[in-house]
Coordinates of C-alpha atoms and ligand atoms in Angstrom, one line a residue:
M1 CA 0.0 0.0 0.0
S2 CA 1.3 3.5 -0.8
E3 CA 0.0 6.7 0.5
A4 CA 0.5 10.1 -1.1
V5 CA 2.3 12.4 1.4
H6 CA 1.4 16.1 1.3
V7 CA 4.6 18.0 0.7
G8 CA 3.5 21.5 -0.4
S9 CA 0.7 23.9 -1.1
G10 CA 0.4 26.7 -3.7
K11 CA -2.4 29.2 -3.7
V12 CA -4.5 27.0 -5.9
R13 CA -2.6 23.7 -6.1
E14 CA -1.3 20.9 -3.9
L15 CA 1.8 18.8 -4.1
Y16 CA 2.2 15.2 -2.9
A17 CA 5.1 12.8 -2.8
L18 CA 4.1 9.3 -4.2
D19 CA 7.5 7.8 -3.5
D20 CA 11.2 9.0 -3.5
H21 CA 11.1 9.6 -7.2
R22 CA 7.6 10.7 -8.1
L23 CA 5.3 13.6 -7.2
L24 CA 1.6 14.3 -7.7
L25 CA 0.6 17.8 -8.7
V26 CA -3.1 18.4 -8.0
A27 CA -4.8 21.5 -9.4
S28 CA -7.9 22.6 -7.4
D29 CA -10.8 24.7 -8.7
R30 CA -9.8 27.6 -6.5
I31 CA -9.2 31.0 -8.2
S32 CA -7.2 34.0 -7.1
V33 CA -7.9 37.5 -8.1
F34 CA -5.7 40.5 -7.1
D35 CA -3.6 37.8 -5.3
V36 CA -6.4 36.8 -3.0
V37 CA -8.0 33.2 -3.2
L38 CA -11.8 33.6 -3.4
P39 CA -14.2 31.5 -1.3
T40 CA -16.1 30.4 -4.5
E41 CA -14.6 27.8 -6.8
I42 CA -14.8 27.6 -10.6
P43 CA -15.9 24.1 -11.4
D44 CA -13.4 22.2 -13.6
K45 CA -10.8 25.0 -13.5
G46 CA -8.2 22.6 -12.2
R47 CA -9.0 20.1 -15.0
V48 CA -8.6 22.8 -17.6
L49 CA -5.2 23.8 -16.3
T50 CA -4.1 20.3 -15.9
G51 CA -5.3 19.3 -19.4
L52 CA -3.6 22.4 -20.9
S53 CA -0.3 21.8 -19.1
A54 CA -0.3 18.1 -20.2
F55 CA -1.1 19.1 -23.8
W56 CA 1.8 21.5 -23.9
F57 CA 4.2 19.0 -22.3
G58 CA 3.2 16.6 -25.0
R59 CA 3.9 19.1 -27.7
T60 CA 7.2 20.5 -26.4
R61 CA 9.1 17.3 -25.6
E62 CA 11.4 17.8 -28.6
L63 CA 12.3 21.3 -27.4
C64 CA 13.0 20.3 -23.8
P65 CA 12.4 17.0 -21.8
N66 CA 9.8 17.4 -19.1
H67 CA 8.7 15.9 -15.8
L68 CA 5.3 14.5 -16.9
L69 CA 4.9 10.8 -16.3
R70 CA 1.1 10.5 -16.7
V71 CA -2.3 12.3 -16.3
R72 CA -4.6 10.7 -13.8
A73 CA -8.2 9.7 -14.8
D74 CA -9.5 12.5 -12.5
G75 CA -8.2 15.0 -15.1
R76 CA -6.8 17.3 -12.3
S77 CA -3.6 15.5 -11.3
L78 CA -0.3 14.9 -13.0
E79 CA 2.2 12.3 -11.9
C80 CA 5.7 13.7 -12.3
R81 CA 9.4 12.9 -11.9
R82 CA 10.8 14.4 -8.8
L83 CA 13.7 16.8 -9.7
E84 CA 16.2 19.0 -8.1
M85 CA 14.5 22.3 -8.8
L86 CA 16.6 25.3 -9.8
P87 CA 16.2 28.5 -7.7
L88 CA 15.0 30.7 -10.6
E89 CA 11.7 31.6 -12.1
C90 CA 12.2 31.6 -15.9
V91 CA 10.0 34.3 -17.3
V92 CA 9.7 35.2 -20.9
R93 CA 7.9 38.4 -22.0
G94 CA 6.7 39.1 -25.5
Y95 CA 4.6 42.1 -24.4
L96 CA 5.0 44.8 -21.7
A97 CA 2.7 44.0 -18.8
G98 CA 2.7 43.5 -15.0
S99 CA 6.1 44.0 -13.4
G100 CA 7.8 44.3 -16.8
W101 CA 5.7 47.4 -17.6
K102 CA 6.4 48.8 -14.0
D103 CA 10.2 48.3 -14.4
Y104 CA 10.2 49.7 -17.9
R105 CA 8.3 52.8 -16.8
A106 CA 10.6 53.4 -13.9
T107 CA 14.0 52.6 -15.6
G108 CA 13.5 52.1 -19.4
A109 CA 14.7 48.5 -18.9
V110 CA 13.5 45.1 -17.7
C111 CA 16.0 42.8 -16.0
G112 CA 18.9 44.6 -17.7
H113 CA 17.3 44.5 -21.2
A114 CA 17.3 48.1 -22.4
L115 CA 14.2 48.6 -24.5
P116 CA 13.2 51.2 -27.1
Q117 CA 11.9 54.5 -25.7
G118 CA 8.2 55.4 -25.9
L119 CA 6.7 51.9 -25.6
E120 CA 3.2 51.9 -24.1
E121 CA 1.6 49.6 -21.6
S122 CA 0.9 46.1 -23.2
A123 CA 3.1 47.0 -26.3
R124 CA 4.5 44.0 -28.2
L125 CA 8.3 43.9 -27.7
P126 CA 10.6 43.9 -30.8
E127 CA 11.8 40.5 -29.6
P128 CA 10.7 38.3 -26.6
I129 CA 13.0 38.8 -23.6
F130 CA 14.1 36.5 -20.8
T131 CA 13.4 38.2 -17.5
P132 CA 14.3 35.8 -14.7
A133 CA 13.0 36.3 -11.1
T134 CA 13.9 34.9 -7.7
K135 CA 11.4 32.6 -6.0
A136 CA 9.8 34.5 -3.2
Q137 CA 8.6 32.3 -0.2
E138 CA 5.7 34.8 0.1
G139 CA 4.8 37.9 -1.7
H140 CA 6.0 38.7 -5.2
D141 CA 9.0 37.3 -7.1
E142 CA 11.7 39.8 -7.6
N143 CA 13.0 40.5 -11.1
I144 CA 16.8 40.2 -11.4
D145 CA 19.3 40.9 -14.1
R146 CA 21.3 38.2 -15.9
E147 CA 24.4 38.6 -13.7
R148 CA 22.4 37.9 -10.5
A149 CA 20.6 35.0 -12.2
A150 CA 23.8 33.5 -13.5
A151 CA 25.2 33.7 -9.9
L152 CA 22.2 31.7 -8.7
V153 CA 22.5 28.8 -11.1
G154 CA 25.9 29.1 -12.8
A155 CA 26.7 30.9 -16.1
E156 CA 26.5 27.8 -18.2
R157 CA 23.1 26.7 -16.8
F158 CA 21.8 30.3 -17.1
A159 CA 22.6 30.3 -20.8
E160 CA 20.8 27.0 -21.3
L161 CA 17.8 28.3 -19.4
E162 CA 17.6 31.4 -21.4
Q163 CA 17.8 29.6 -24.7
V164 CA 15.3 26.9 -23.9
S165 CA 12.8 29.4 -22.3
L166 CA 12.9 31.7 -25.4
E167 CA 12.5 28.7 -27.7
L168 CA 9.5 27.3 -25.7
Y169 CA 7.8 30.8 -25.6
R170 CA 8.3 31.4 -29.3
F171 CA 6.8 28.0 -30.1
A172 CA 3.7 28.4 -27.9
A173 CA 3.1 32.1 -28.7
A174 CA 3.1 31.3 -32.4
Y175 CA 0.7 28.4 -31.8
A176 CA -1.7 30.3 -29.6
G177 CA -1.5 33.3 -31.9
E178 CA -2.9 31.2 -34.7
R179 CA -5.9 30.4 -32.5
G180 CA -6.7 34.0 -31.4
I181 CA -4.9 34.0 -28.1
I182 CA -2.0 36.3 -27.3
L183 CA 0.5 34.7 -25.0
A184 CA 1.8 37.9 -23.5
D185 CA 4.3 36.3 -21.1
T186 CA 4.9 33.1 -19.3
K187 CA 6.8 31.6 -16.4
F188 CA 8.6 28.2 -16.3
E189 CA 10.2 26.3 -13.5
L190 CA 12.9 23.9 -14.4
G191 CA 14.9 21.2 -12.5
V192 CA 17.7 18.8 -13.1
D193 CA 17.4 15.0 -13.1
E194 CA 19.8 12.4 -11.8
A195 CA 21.8 12.6 -15.1
G196 CA 22.2 16.3 -14.7
T197 CA 19.8 17.0 -17.6
L198 CA 17.7 20.1 -17.6
V199 CA 14.0 19.2 -17.3
L200 CA 10.9 21.4 -17.6
A201 CA 8.7 21.0 -14.5
D202 CA 5.6 22.4 -12.7
E203 CA 2.9 23.7 -15.1
I204 CA 3.4 25.2 -18.5
F205 CA 1.4 27.6 -20.7
T206 CA -1.7 27.6 -18.4
P207 CA -3.6 30.8 -17.7
D208 CA -2.2 30.7 -14.1
S209 CA 1.4 30.6 -15.3
S210 CA 1.0 33.0 -18.3
R211 CA -1.0 36.0 -19.4
F212 CA -3.6 35.0 -22.1
W213 CA -5.2 37.9 -23.9
P214 CA -8.0 37.7 -26.5
A215 CA -6.3 38.8 -29.7
D216 CA -9.4 40.4 -31.2
E217 CA -9.6 42.8 -28.2
Y218 CA -5.9 43.7 -28.2
A219 CA -5.4 47.5 -27.8
P220 CA -2.1 48.6 -26.4
G221 CA -1.9 51.8 -24.3
G222 CA -3.4 50.3 -21.2
P223 CA -4.0 47.0 -19.4
Q224 CA -5.6 44.2 -21.5
P225 CA -8.5 42.1 -20.5
S226 CA -7.6 38.6 -19.2
F227 CA -8.9 35.8 -21.4
D228 CA -10.0 33.7 -18.3
K229 CA -10.4 36.0 -15.3
Q230 CA -11.9 39.2 -16.7
F231 CA -15.5 38.5 -15.5
V232 CA -14.2 37.9 -12.0
R233 CA -12.0 41.0 -12.0
D234 CA -14.9 43.2 -13.4
Y235 CA -17.3 41.8 -10.7
C236 CA -14.7 42.4 -8.0
E237 CA -14.1 45.9 -9.2
S238 CA -17.9 46.6 -9.0
L239 CA -17.8 46.0 -5.2
D240 CA -16.3 48.2 -2.6
W241 CA -13.8 45.4 -1.7
D242 CA -10.3 46.6 -0.8
K243 CA -8.6 43.5 -2.4
T244 CA -7.4 42.1 0.8
Y245 CA -8.4 38.8 2.5
P246 CA -11.1 37.7 2.6
G247 CA -12.4 38.0 -1.0
P248 CA -16.0 38.1 -2.0
E249 CA -18.2 35.2 -3.0
L250 CA -19.0 35.1 -6.7
P251 CA -22.5 35.1 -8.1
A252 CA -23.6 32.1 -10.2
D253 CA -23.5 34.0 -13.5
V254 CA -19.8 35.1 -12.9
V255 CA -18.9 31.5 -12.0
E256 CA -20.6 30.1 -15.2
G257 CA -19.2 32.8 -17.5
T258 CA -15.7 32.2 -16.1
R259 CA -16.0 28.4 -16.4
A260 CA -17.0 28.9 -20.0
R261 CA -13.9 31.1 -20.7
Y262 CA -11.6 28.4 -19.2
A263 CA -13.2 25.7 -21.3
E264 CA -13.0 28.0 -24.4
A265 CA -9.3 28.5 -23.8
F266 CA -8.8 24.8 -23.6
E267 CA -10.8 24.1 -26.7
R268 CA -9.2 26.8 -28.8
L269 CA -5.7 25.8 -27.9
T270 CA -6.0 22.0 -28.0
E271 CA -8.8 21.7 -30.6
I272 CA -10.2 19.0 -28.4
P273 CA -13.8 19.3 -27.0
F274 CA -13.4 19.8 -23.2
E275 CA -16.1 17.1 -22.7
R276 CA -13.8 14.6 -24.4
Y277 CA -11.0 15.5 -22.0
L278 CA -13.3 14.9 -19.0
A279 CA -14.2 11.5 -20.4
D280 CA -10.6 10.5 -21.1
P281 CA -7.8 12.9 -20.0
E282 CA -5.1 11.1 -22.0
V283 CA -6.6 12.5 -25.2
V284 CA -4.3 15.6 -24.8
L285 CA -1.1 13.6 -24.9
Ligands
LIG1 C1 7.1 22.1 -7.8 C2 4.5 23.8 -6.3 C3 2.3 22.8 -6.2 C4 3.2 23.8 -4.3 C5 8.3 21.8 -6.0 N1 9.0 17.8 -10.7 C6 9.3 18.4 -9.5 N2 10.3 18.0 -8.7 C7 10.5 18.6 -7.5 N3 9.8 19.6 -7.1 C8 8.8 20.1 -7.8 C9 8.5 19.5 -9.0 CL1 7.2 20.0 -10.0 C10 8.1 21.3 -7.2 N4 6.8 23.0 -6.9 C11 5.8 24.1 -7.0 C12 3.5 23.1 -6.9 C13 2.2 23.2 -4.9 C14 4.4 24.1 -5.0 F1 1.4 22.2 -6.9 N5 7.5 22.8 -5.8

């Protein structure tokens, strides 16, 4: 008999050890907005994120080996190889949003990448840039320049991380773009296996690890609507909530509209009906 041992919690995910070599990543239906987890869940959100992540792991294996062993029948859990994780958040930005926009506005640069003058919020960058961050135990990750990042993982490993991260982003951004979704930026976590090989881990190209924007509404010069969370944000902004814990309950129409947006993202990107995934999660592989 084996028992999964709980080894970690994220805001909306749980991590279990299956044995010395395998982990189970479980995505809940919890949703966070303005960094606060809400008391209301979005049904099947965890399955959408798990299915998308598995889909992308299946399609990027030739670009970089990954930790995925299998998708469980519940559709929300991934069995993974246990790795030695690297202490770096590997972020790639194709557009100027979030902390990238903040840093650019303050300094004209992001993580040491000098950018052209006069860019507006949400502008497409001339080229995608690798903008690593440190992993904060709590609060927000801190953007760091390449010298500090190379000091954390070694210069050779840093160069490898930058190259593979940019390659993965370019691949997924082109793919999503053909399906009407702008992949504005994305965050990877990588580890190293027993052989010393760099392995892609955690979740990839999900709306929780990336900014998804609807391409048909793209209008630089301000913040862009989120493909998945915009109904929730709009509802929360309509209240007099101060964006600190506890967050508000969501009404049924906001829950249903948001669930539909997650399912739509899944279907647009995978071209697989979400109902088929629920019946047989291995269809994404
Ligand atoms: C991922 C995280 C989550 C809390 C550790 N393949 C791996 N090997 C070793 N460690 C990890 C992985 Cl994916 C690992 N995290 C992030 C995920 C809940 C923290 F679901 N932490």
